[in-house]
């Protein structure tokens, strides 16, 4: 049976698993999606596609399609911009080599952050950070969790505010991938590139302009943090520039305020998936 011919497709194109900083394993993500009645999901872990195969395997006998995805972090001195990739060939060797390079730096980055914290009088163990990340790409939330666990800060938000945020004293930049580089990497692996949650950046218009100039294929319009007026505004930009309008929940944890798996599914036009698939044919080998 073709899993995608249902008249009302319920889609969530943005979610994380334990392959990066999510709480659920890829198969738990899949089972939750099935329970919520979703038809199509994309697993979009940070800088890795390592959870995709497990998710697809878990969905094998179920009426759920799992699109191979990724969320790539781009960073300059001031900000982090995320680019989502869909329908990537996860077996593309160049792509995977690049990702390995990025993750290797990320591990080194965790070391540098722990060193900076030590110089600020905050001592946490790098081994504990590794243990908590359970083999996933190490991100700042892992370090924040160790700090909470040790009673250094009451919660992760405080860890970010005092130490880990982009302008805080223990900040170390991520691998400096630029927006054009991320988009090119995704295209070369046969994928479609979408600017994640434009509303979360300090200057959305500027970031959207940069992403369009770099050849982005779409904007993540349907996102929990986006107000209705903002959605309308960027939907207009997608129409004017022949871009896709995608969406998703950015699911990380089961209980996370407005971010619940599938929360945008009802808002997304039914042809979202077919348009995404059609766009992907531009880049497939
Ligand atoms: Zn995300």
mmCIF file of N, CA and C and ligand atoms in Angstrom, residues 14 16 44 46 71 197 250 252, ligand 1:
data_model
loop_
_atom_site.group_PDB
_atom_site.id
_atom_site.type_symbol
_atom_site.label_atom_id
_atom_site.label_comp_id
_atom_site.label_asym_id
_atom_site.label_seq_id
_atom_site.Cartn_x
_atom_site.Cartn_y
_atom_site.Cartn_z
ATOM 1 N N UNK A 14 9.475 17.923 11.496
ATOM 2 C CA UNK A 14 10.587 18.403 12.328
ATOM 3 C C UNK A 14 10.535 17.729 13.692
ATOM 4 N N UNK A 16 13.126 15.366 16.774
ATOM 5 C CA UNK A 16 14.441 14.896 17.204
ATOM 6 C C UNK A 16 14.339 13.603 18.006
ATOM 7 N N UNK A 44 14.628 14.734 12.050
ATOM 8 C CA UNK A 44 15.572 15.802 11.691
ATOM 9 C C UNK A 44 16.535 16.061 12.845
ATOM 10 N N UNK A 46 20.049 16.820 14.862
ATOM 11 C CA UNK A 46 21.096 17.806 14.639
ATOM 12 C C UNK A 46 22.357 17.157 14.066
ATOM 13 N N UNK A 71 18.811 18.306 10.584
ATOM 14 C CA UNK A 71 18.810 19.733 10.878
ATOM 15 C C UNK A 71 20.263 20.137 11.066
ATOM 16 N N UNK A 197 12.471 27.295 11.332
ATOM 17 C CA UNK A 197 11.873 28.308 12.216
ATOM 18 C C UNK A 197 12.388 29.739 12.055
ATOM 19 N N UNK A 250 9.152 20.403 15.978
ATOM 20 C CA UNK A 250 10.445 20.480 16.675
ATOM 21 C C UNK A 250 10.384 19.693 17.989
ATOM 22 N N UNK A 252 11.131 17.416 20.891
ATOM 23 C CA UNK A 252 12.324 16.886 21.570
ATOM 24 C C UNK A 252 11.938 15.992 22.749
HETATM 25 ZN ZN1 LIG B 1 14.950 21.177 15.696
#
